[in-house]
Amino acid sequence: MALLSAPLSRRRLLQLGLGAGLLAACRPAEGPQLLLAEGELPAAWLKQLPDPWRSQQLADPAAVQQQLQVVVQQGVQHTAQPRVQPGAQPGLVALSDGWASGLGSGLASGLGPKVLQPFGAPRLWARLAPFSAEVARLFGSVGAGELAFPWAYSPWVIALRSRSDLLARRQEGWALLLDPSLRGRLVLPSSPRISLEIVKGDFAQLERLRAQALAYDERDGLNLLLSGKADAAVLPLQRLIPLLRRDQRLAVIWPESGAPLSWQLLLRPAASPPQQPPLEWLGAVLEPPLLEQLLARGWVPPLPQAQLAPMARRFPAAMAALLLPGDALLQRCWSLPPLSLAQQLAQQNLWDAAAPRS
């Protein structure tokens, strides 16, 4: 008792505090984990993630893909000494379909029933519009279970800065990118596949398109556009919606011929801890009040157009037309399945052959 009642010195208290901190750091955090890249999920939605779930944010999508690849390898190999400790195995992974929009898609080709587990919530997926179904199956056969929750989509569109002359010719669609005035003033996506998709693999048009490019970089492409170094850029619509209200120089063309779609997905690795996904939280993204907040930030869930209409019409007309494009235009858009190795090589050869000659 004498030892317990003796006063502790300030140094001893600090030592005990440091020791407790180290012990806490060594203990695995409780609860299943949502793995994501910074900015890949809307903050308003992420804040609603229920206990005992917690989030781990990595620097960029590449870091998330790298960690998911480790988890995928665990699920396939069932190694005795896993490279990711059990406490760090994610129960959910947020990932854009950038894994499918590059020429390389090694991770995508490895995703499937062997390394992912279905969500087992058909009523939730039944709320989504039909054009999301193949993405939810990760392009598996019709009737296969849903291996991904495609909570938002975004078309690749043409963004213009102070080019009312080109905007007036919007009916020309993707052909506008070949206008002589855009030579050296156009930013194309870093993924060659997007450029190949918008010219439908036409070699002559691809040559002309590549001759127009100032840069291939959608991440900094918006900065090049806003600074006036570029007049046009091919960008995901999601990044443009928040800017349209406050920058009158910007305009967006969603070509009537259709556009490739990018997707935001949630995946459930098979090697993850045995924890049911937070279905209530997943469903919250599809209804008010969260849905309206997401639309204002450009995140559009693939809900039936009639369901989105009441909220989309609260925005300015030009923005509402982008958030609510209509079923006819959406039917002319397409998603990007993973490529086989032979397809990757063929596209790479086409891309390289179309490079501008010095």
CSV table of C-alpha atoms in Angstrom, one decimal:
chain,number,residue,atom,x,y,z
A,1,MET,CA,0.0,0.0,0.0
A,2,ALA,CA,2.9,2.3,0.8
A,3,LEU,CA,4.2,2.0,-2.8
A,4,LEU,CA,0.7,2.8,-4.2
A,5,SER,CA,0.3,5.8,-2.0
A,6,ALA,CA,3.7,7.3,-2.7
A,7,PRO,CA,3.6,10.4,-4.9
A,8,LEU,CA,5.0,9.9,-8.5
A,9,SER,CA,7.6,12.3,-9.8
A,10,ARG,CA,7.0,14.3,-12.9
A,11,ARG,CA,9.7,12.3,-14.7
A,12,ARG,CA,8.1,9.0,-13.7
A,13,LEU,CA,4.7,10.3,-14.9
A,14,LEU,CA,6.2,11.1,-18.3
A,15,GLN,CA,7.8,7.7,-18.5
A,16,LEU,CA,4.5,6.0,-17.7
A,17,GLY,CA,2.7,8.2,-20.2
A,18,LEU,CA,5.2,7.4,-22.9
A,19,GLY,CA,5.0,3.7,-22.2
A,20,ALA,CA,1.2,3.7,-22.4
A,21,GLY,CA,1.5,5.5,-25.7
A,22,LEU,CA,3.8,2.9,-27.1
A,23,LEU,CA,1.6,0.1,-25.9
A,24,ALA,CA,-1.5,1.8,-27.5
A,25,ALA,CA,0.5,2.2,-30.7
A,26,CYS,CA,1.4,-1.5,-30.7
A,27,ARG,CA,-2.2,-2.6,-30.2
A,28,PRO,CA,-4.2,-3.2,-33.4
A,29,ALA,CA,-7.0,-0.6,-33.8
A,30,GLU,CA,-10.4,-2.2,-33.2
A,31,GLY,CA,-13.0,-2.5,-35.8
A,32,PRO,CA,-13.1,-3.3,-39.6
A,33,GLN,CA,-11.3,-0.9,-41.9
A,34,LEU,CA,-12.2,1.1,-44.9
A,35,LEU,CA,-9.2,1.7,-47.1
A,36,LEU,CA,-9.2,4.7,-49.4
A,37,ALA,CA,-7.1,7.4,-51.0
A,38,GLU,CA,-7.4,11.0,-49.7
A,39,GLY,CA,-10.3,12.8,-51.4
A,40,GLU,CA,-11.7,9.7,-53.0
A,41,LEU,CA,-14.8,9.7,-50.9
A,42,PRO,CA,-17.0,12.7,-50.1
A,43,ALA,CA,-16.1,14.0,-46.6
A,44,ALA,CA,-19.8,14.3,-45.6
A,45,TRP,CA,-20.3,10.6,-46.3
A,46,LEU,CA,-17.1,9.4,-44.8
A,47,LYS,CA,-18.0,11.2,-41.5
A,48,GLN,CA,-21.1,9.0,-41.3
A,49,LEU,CA,-19.1,5.8,-41.3
A,50,PRO,CA,-20.6,3.9,-38.3
A,51,ASP,CA,-18.8,2.3,-35.4
A,52,PRO,CA,-16.9,0.0,-35.2
A,53,TRP,CA,-15.8,0.8,-38.7
A,54,ARG,CA,-12.8,3.1,-39.2
A,55,SER,CA,-11.1,4.6,-42.2
A,56,GLN,CA,-7.4,4.5,-43.3
A,57,GLN,CA,-6.5,7.1,-45.9
A,58,LEU,CA,-3.5,6.7,-48.1
A,59,ALA,CA,-1.8,9.4,-50.1
A,60,ASP,CA,-3.1,8.5,-53.5
A,61,PRO,CA,-5.0,5.8,-55.5
A,62,ALA,CA,-1.7,4.1,-56.5
A,63,ALA,CA,-1.0,3.4,-52.8
A,64,VAL,CA,-4.4,1.9,-52.3
A,65,GLN,CA,-4.0,-0.3,-55.4
A,66,GLN,CA,-0.6,-1.4,-54.1
A,67,GLN,CA,-2.1,-2.4,-50.7
A,68,LEU,CA,-5.1,-4.1,-52.4
A,69,GLN,CA,-2.7,-6.0,-54.6
A,70,VAL,CA,-1.1,-7.4,-51.4
A,71,VAL,CA,-4.5,-8.4,-50.0
A,72,VAL,CA,-5.4,-10.0,-53.4
A,73,GLN,CA,-2.3,-12.0,-53.4
A,74,GLN,CA,-3.1,-13.2,-49.9
A,75,GLY,CA,-6.5,-14.3,-51.0
A,76,VAL,CA,-5.1,-16.3,-53.9
A,77,GLN,CA,-2.1,-17.8,-52.3
A,78,HIS,CA,-3.3,-18.2,-48.7
A,79,THR,CA,0.3,-17.8,-47.5
A,80,ALA,CA,1.2,-18.9,-44.0
A,81,GLN,CA,2.9,-15.6,-43.2
A,82,PRO,CA,0.8,-12.9,-44.7
A,83,ARG,CA,2.5,-9.6,-45.7
A,84,VAL,CA,-0.4,-7.6,-44.3
A,85,GLN,CA,-1.1,-8.2,-40.7
A,86,PRO,CA,-4.7,-9.2,-39.8
A,87,GLY,CA,-5.4,-5.9,-38.0
A,88,ALA,CA,-4.5,-4.0,-41.2
A,89,GLN,CA,-6.6,-6.1,-43.6
A,90,PRO,CA,-9.4,-3.9,-45.1
A,91,GLY,CA,-13.0,-4.9,-44.9
A,92,LEU,CA,-13.8,-2.4,-47.7
A,93,VAL,CA,-11.7,-0.7,-50.3
A,94,ALA,CA,-12.6,2.4,-52.2
A,95,LEU,CA,-11.2,2.4,-55.7
A,96,SER,CA,-11.8,4.3,-58.9
A,97,ASP,CA,-11.9,2.2,-62.1
A,98,GLY,CA,-8.7,3.8,-63.1
A,99,TRP,CA,-7.4,0.2,-62.8
A,100,ALA,CA,-9.4,-0.4,-66.0
A,101,SER,CA,-8.8,2.9,-67.9
A,102,GLY,CA,-5.1,2.5,-68.4
A,103,LEU,CA,-3.4,0.4,-71.0
A,104,GLY,CA,-2.2,-1.8,-68.2
A,105,SER,CA,-4.8,-3.5,-66.1
A,106,GLY,CA,-3.0,-6.2,-64.2
A,107,LEU,CA,-4.8,-5.6,-61.0
A,108,ALA,CA,-8.2,-5.5,-62.7
A,109,SER,CA,-7.7,-8.8,-64.5
A,110,GLY,CA,-7.0,-10.4,-61.1
A,111,LEU,CA,-10.2,-9.1,-59.5
A,112,GLY,CA,-13.0,-11.6,-59.3
A,113,PRO,CA,-14.9,-14.1,-57.2
A,114,LYS,CA,-11.7,-15.7,-56.0
A,115,VAL,CA,-10.3,-12.6,-54.4
A,116,LEU,CA,-13.5,-10.6,-53.7
A,117,GLN,CA,-16.6,-11.5,-51.8
A,118,PRO,CA,-20.1,-10.4,-52.8
A,119,PHE,CA,-21.9,-7.9,-50.7
A,120,GLY,CA,-25.1,-10.0,-50.5
A,121,ALA,CA,-27.5,-7.1,-50.6
A,122,PRO,CA,-29.6,-7.4,-53.7
A,123,ARG,CA,-32.2,-4.9,-52.6
A,124,LEU,CA,-29.5,-2.2,-52.4
A,125,TRP,CA,-28.3,-2.9,-55.9
A,126,ALA,CA,-31.8,-3.1,-57.2
A,127,ARG,CA,-32.1,0.6,-56.5
A,128,LEU,CA,-29.4,1.4,-59.1
A,129,ALA,CA,-30.0,2.2,-62.8
A,130,PRO,CA,-29.4,-0.7,-65.2
A,131,PHE,CA,-26.3,0.9,-66.8
A,132,SER,CA,-24.4,0.2,-63.6
A,133,ALA,CA,-25.1,-3.5,-63.6
A,134,GLU,CA,-22.1,-4.7,-65.6
A,135,VAL,CA,-19.8,-2.6,-63.4
A,136,ALA,CA,-21.3,-4.1,-60.2
A,137,ARG,CA,-20.4,-7.5,-61.6
A,138,LEU,CA,-16.9,-6.3,-62.6
A,139,PHE,CA,-17.9,-7.2,-66.1
A,140,GLY,CA,-18.7,-10.8,-65.1
A,141,SER,CA,-21.4,-12.9,-66.8
A,142,VAL,CA,-25.0,-11.9,-66.4
A,143,GLY,CA,-26.4,-13.4,-63.2
A,144,ALA,CA,-23.1,-13.3,-61.4
A,145,GLY,CA,-23.1,-11.7,-57.9
A,146,GLU,CA,-22.3,-8.1,-57.3
A,147,LEU,CA,-18.6,-7.7,-56.4
A,148,ALA,CA,-18.5,-3.9,-56.4
A,149,PHE,CA,-20.8,-1.1,-55.2
A,150,PRO,CA,-20.6,1.5,-58.0
A,151,TRP,CA,-21.7,4.4,-55.9
A,152,ALA,CA,-20.8,7.2,-58.4
A,153,TYR,CA,-20.0,7.6,-62.1
A,154,SER,CA,-18.5,10.5,-64.1
A,155,PRO,CA,-18.3,10.9,-67.9
A,156,TRP,CA,-15.2,12.1,-69.6
A,157,VAL,CA,-16.2,15.5,-71.1
A,158,ILE,CA,-14.7,18.5,-72.9
A,159,ALA,CA,-13.9,21.4,-70.7
A,160,LEU,CA,-13.5,24.8,-72.4
A,161,ARG,CA,-12.1,28.1,-71.0
A,162,SER,CA,-13.3,31.3,-72.7
A,163,ARG,CA,-14.0,29.6,-76.0
A,164,SER,CA,-17.6,30.6,-76.8
A,165,ASP,CA,-16.8,30.0,-80.5
A,166,LEU,CA,-16.2,26.3,-79.8
A,167,LEU,CA,-19.1,26.0,-77.4
A,168,ALA,CA,-21.4,27.3,-80.2
A,169,ARG,CA,-20.3,24.2,-82.2
A,170,ARG,CA,-21.0,21.8,-79.4
A,171,GLN,CA,-23.0,19.5,-81.8
A,172,GLU,CA,-19.7,18.5,-83.4
A,173,GLY,CA,-18.8,16.7,-80.1
A,174,TRP,CA,-15.4,15.0,-79.9
A,175,ALA,CA,-14.4,16.3,-83.3
A,176,LEU,CA,-14.0,19.8,-81.8
A,177,LEU,CA,-10.8,18.6,-80.2
A,178,LEU,CA,-9.3,18.5,-83.7
A,179,ASP,CA,-9.9,22.2,-84.4
A,180,PRO,CA,-6.7,23.9,-85.6
A,181,SER,CA,-7.0,26.6,-82.9
A,182,LEU,CA,-6.5,24.0,-80.2
A,183,ARG,CA,-3.1,22.9,-81.5
A,184,GLY,CA,-0.8,23.0,-78.4
A,185,ARG,CA,-3.7,24.3,-76.3
A,186,LEU,CA,-5.3,20.9,-75.4
A,187,VAL,CA,-4.8,18.7,-72.4
A,188,LEU,CA,-5.6,15.0,-72.8
A,189,PRO,CA,-5.9,12.4,-70.1
A,190,SER,CA,-2.8,10.7,-68.8
A,191,SER,CA,-4.4,7.4,-69.7
A,192,PRO,CA,-3.9,6.7,-73.5
A,193,ARG,CA,-7.0,4.4,-73.4
A,194,ILE,CA,-9.4,7.4,-72.9
A,195,SER,CA,-8.0,9.1,-76.0
A,196,LEU,CA,-8.3,5.8,-77.9
A,197,GLU,CA,-11.9,5.4,-76.8
A,198,ILE,CA,-13.0,8.9,-77.9
A,199,VAL,CA,-11.6,8.4,-81.4
A,200,LYS,CA,-13.0,4.9,-81.5
A,201,GLY,CA,-9.6,3.5,-82.3
A,202,ASP,CA,-9.4,5.4,-85.6
A,203,PHE,CA,-5.6,5.7,-86.3
A,204,ALA,CA,-5.9,8.9,-88.5
A,205,GLN,CA,-7.9,10.7,-85.9
A,206,LEU,CA,-5.6,9.5,-83.1
A,207,GLU,CA,-2.6,11.0,-85.0
A,208,ARG,CA,-4.4,14.3,-85.4
A,209,LEU,CA,-5.5,14.3,-81.7
A,210,ARG,CA,-2.0,13.6,-80.4
A,211,ALA,CA,-0.6,16.4,-82.5
A,212,GLN,CA,-3.0,18.8,-80.6
A,213,ALA,CA,-1.8,17.9,-77.2
A,214,LEU,CA,-0.1,20.4,-74.8
A,215,ALA,CA,0.1,17.7,-72.0
A,216,TYR,CA,-1.3,14.4,-71.0
A,217,ASP,CA,-2.3,15.0,-67.4
A,218,GLU,CA,-5.9,15.2,-66.1
A,219,ARG,CA,-4.7,15.9,-62.5
A,220,ASP,CA,-2.9,19.1,-63.4
A,221,GLY,CA,-4.9,19.6,-66.6
A,222,LEU,CA,-7.5,21.7,-64.7
A,223,ASN,CA,-4.8,24.0,-63.5
A,224,LEU,CA,-3.4,24.4,-67.0
A,225,LEU,CA,-7.0,25.3,-68.1
A,226,LEU,CA,-7.7,27.8,-65.3
A,227,SER,CA,-4.3,29.5,-65.8
A,228,GLY,CA,-5.0,30.1,-69.5
A,229,LYS,CA,-2.2,27.9,-70.7
A,230,ALA,CA,-4.8,25.6,-72.3
A,231,ASP,CA,-8.1,26.3,-73.9
A,232,ALA,CA,-9.6,22.9,-73.7
A,233,ALA,CA,-9.1,19.7,-71.6
A,234,VAL,CA,-10.7,16.2,-71.5
A,235,LEU,CA,-11.6,15.7,-67.8
A,236,PRO,CA,-14.0,13.8,-65.6
A,237,LEU,CA,-17.2,15.8,-65.1
A,238,GLN,CA,-17.0,15.3,-61.4
A,239,ARG,CA,-14.0,17.7,-61.1
A,240,LEU,CA,-15.8,20.4,-63.0
A,241,ILE,CA,-19.2,20.6,-61.4
A,242,PRO,CA,-18.0,22.4,-58.2
A,243,LEU,CA,-16.3,25.1,-60.4
A,244,LEU,CA,-19.1,25.9,-62.8
A,245,ARG,CA,-20.9,28.1,-60.4
A,246,ARG,CA,-18.0,30.3,-59.5
A,247,ASP,CA,-16.0,30.5,-62.8
A,248,GLN,CA,-18.0,31.9,-65.6
A,249,ARG,CA,-15.1,31.3,-68.1
A,250,LEU,CA,-15.7,27.5,-67.9
A,251,ALA,CA,-18.1,25.5,-70.0
A,252,VAL,CA,-18.6,21.8,-70.4
A,253,ILE,CA,-19.6,19.8,-73.5
A,254,TRP,CA,-20.9,16.2,-73.0
A,255,PRO,CA,-20.8,15.0,-76.6
A,256,GLU,CA,-24.2,13.7,-77.8
A,257,SER,CA,-22.4,10.7,-79.3
A,258,GLY,CA,-21.7,9.5,-75.8
A,259,ALA,CA,-18.6,9.3,-73.6
A,260,PRO,CA,-16.5,6.8,-71.7
A,261,LEU,CA,-17.5,6.6,-68.1
A,262,SER,CA,-15.3,6.4,-65.0
A,263,TRP,CA,-16.6,4.8,-61.8
A,264,GLN,CA,-16.1,5.1,-58.1
A,265,LEU,CA,-16.3,1.6,-56.5
A,266,LEU,CA,-16.3,0.0,-53.1
A,267,LEU,CA,-14.9,-3.6,-53.0
A,268,ARG,CA,-14.9,-6.3,-50.4
A,269,PRO,CA,-11.7,-8.4,-50.4
A,270,ALA,CA,-12.2,-12.1,-49.7
A,271,ALA,CA,-9.2,-12.0,-47.3
A,272,SER,CA,-10.9,-9.3,-45.2
A,273,PRO,CA,-12.1,-10.0,-41.6
A,274,PRO,CA,-15.5,-11.6,-41.3
A,275,GLN,CA,-17.5,-8.4,-40.8
A,276,GLN,CA,-20.8,-7.6,-42.6
A,277,PRO,CA,-20.5,-4.4,-44.7
A,278,PRO,CA,-22.3,-1.3,-43.3
A,279,LEU,CA,-25.3,-1.6,-45.6
A,280,GLU,CA,-27.2,1.3,-44.0
A,281,TRP,CA,-24.2,3.6,-44.6
A,282,LEU,CA,-23.9,2.4,-48.2
A,283,GLY,CA,-27.5,3.2,-48.8
A,284,ALA,CA,-27.3,6.7,-47.3
A,285,VAL,CA,-25.4,7.9,-50.4
A,286,LEU,CA,-28.5,7.2,-52.6
A,287,GLU,CA,-31.0,9.4,-50.7
A,288,PRO,CA,-31.4,12.9,-49.2
A,289,PRO,CA,-30.0,14.7,-47.4
A,290,LEU,CA,-26.6,13.3,-48.3
A,291,LEU,CA,-27.5,12.8,-52.0
A,292,GLU,CA,-28.0,16.6,-52.6
A,293,GLN,CA,-24.6,17.4,-51.0
A,294,LEU,CA,-22.9,14.8,-53.2
A,295,LEU,CA,-24.5,16.2,-56.4
A,296,ALA,CA,-23.2,19.7,-55.5
A,297,ARG,CA,-19.7,18.3,-55.4
A,298,GLY,CA,-20.1,16.5,-58.7
A,299,TRP,CA,-20.6,12.9,-57.3
A,300,VAL,CA,-23.5,11.4,-59.1
A,301,PRO,CA,-24.8,8.0,-58.0
A,302,PRO,CA,-26.2,5.8,-60.8
A,303,LEU,CA,-29.8,6.2,-59.8
A,304,PRO,CA,-32.7,6.3,-62.2
A,305,GLN,CA,-33.0,9.7,-63.8
A,306,ALA,CA,-36.5,10.2,-62.4
A,307,GLN,CA,-35.2,9.8,-58.9
A,308,LEU,CA,-32.4,12.3,-59.4
A,309,ALA,CA,-34.7,14.9,-61.1
A,310,PRO,CA,-36.1,16.7,-58.0
A,311,MET,CA,-32.7,17.4,-56.6
A,312,ALA,CA,-30.8,18.1,-59.9
A,313,ARG,CA,-33.4,20.8,-60.9
A,314,ARG,CA,-32.5,22.8,-57.8
A,315,PHE,CA,-29.2,23.6,-59.5
A,316,PRO,CA,-28.6,26.2,-62.3
A,317,ALA,CA,-30.0,24.9,-65.6
A,318,ALA,CA,-26.6,24.3,-67.2
A,319,MET,CA,-25.4,22.3,-64.2
A,320,ALA,CA,-28.7,20.4,-63.9
A,321,ALA,CA,-28.4,19.3,-67.6
A,322,LEU,CA,-25.0,17.7,-66.7
A,323,LEU,CA,-26.3,16.1,-63.5
A,324,LEU,CA,-29.4,14.9,-65.3
A,325,PRO,CA,-28.4,14.1,-68.9
A,326,GLY,CA,-31.3,11.8,-69.7
A,327,ASP,CA,-31.5,8.1,-70.4
A,328,ALA,CA,-30.9,8.5,-74.2
A,329,LEU,CA,-27.5,10.1,-73.7
A,330,LEU,CA,-26.5,7.7,-70.9
A,331,GLN,CA,-27.4,4.7,-73.2
A,332,ARG,CA,-24.8,6.1,-75.7
A,333,CYS,CA,-22.1,6.1,-73.0
A,334,TRP,CA,-20.0,3.1,-72.1
A,335,SER,CA,-17.9,1.7,-69.3
A,336,LEU,CA,-14.4,0.3,-69.7
A,337,PRO,CA,-13.8,-3.3,-68.9
A,338,PRO,CA,-10.3,-4.6,-68.2
A,339,LEU,CA,-8.2,-5.4,-71.2
A,340,SER,CA,-6.6,-8.8,-72.0
A,341,LEU,CA,-2.8,-8.8,-72.5
A,342,ALA,CA,-3.3,-9.0,-76.2
A,343,GLN,CA,-5.6,-6.0,-76.2
A,344,GLN,CA,-3.2,-4.0,-74.1
A,345,LEU,CA,-0.3,-4.7,-76.5
A,346,ALA,CA,-2.5,-3.8,-79.5
A,347,GLN,CA,-3.5,-0.5,-78.0
A,348,GLN,CA,0.0,0.3,-76.9
A,349,ASN,CA,1.3,-0.3,-80.5
A,350,LEU,CA,-1.5,1.9,-81.9
A,351,TRP,CA,-0.7,4.7,-79.4
A,352,ASP,CA,3.0,4.6,-80.0
A,353,ALA,CA,2.6,4.6,-83.8
A,354,ALA,CA,0.4,7.7,-83.6
A,355,ALA,CA,3.0,9.8,-81.7
A,356,PRO,CA,3.9,13.1,-83.3
A,357,ARG,CA,7.0,13.0,-85.4
A,358,SER,CA,9.7,15.5,-84.5
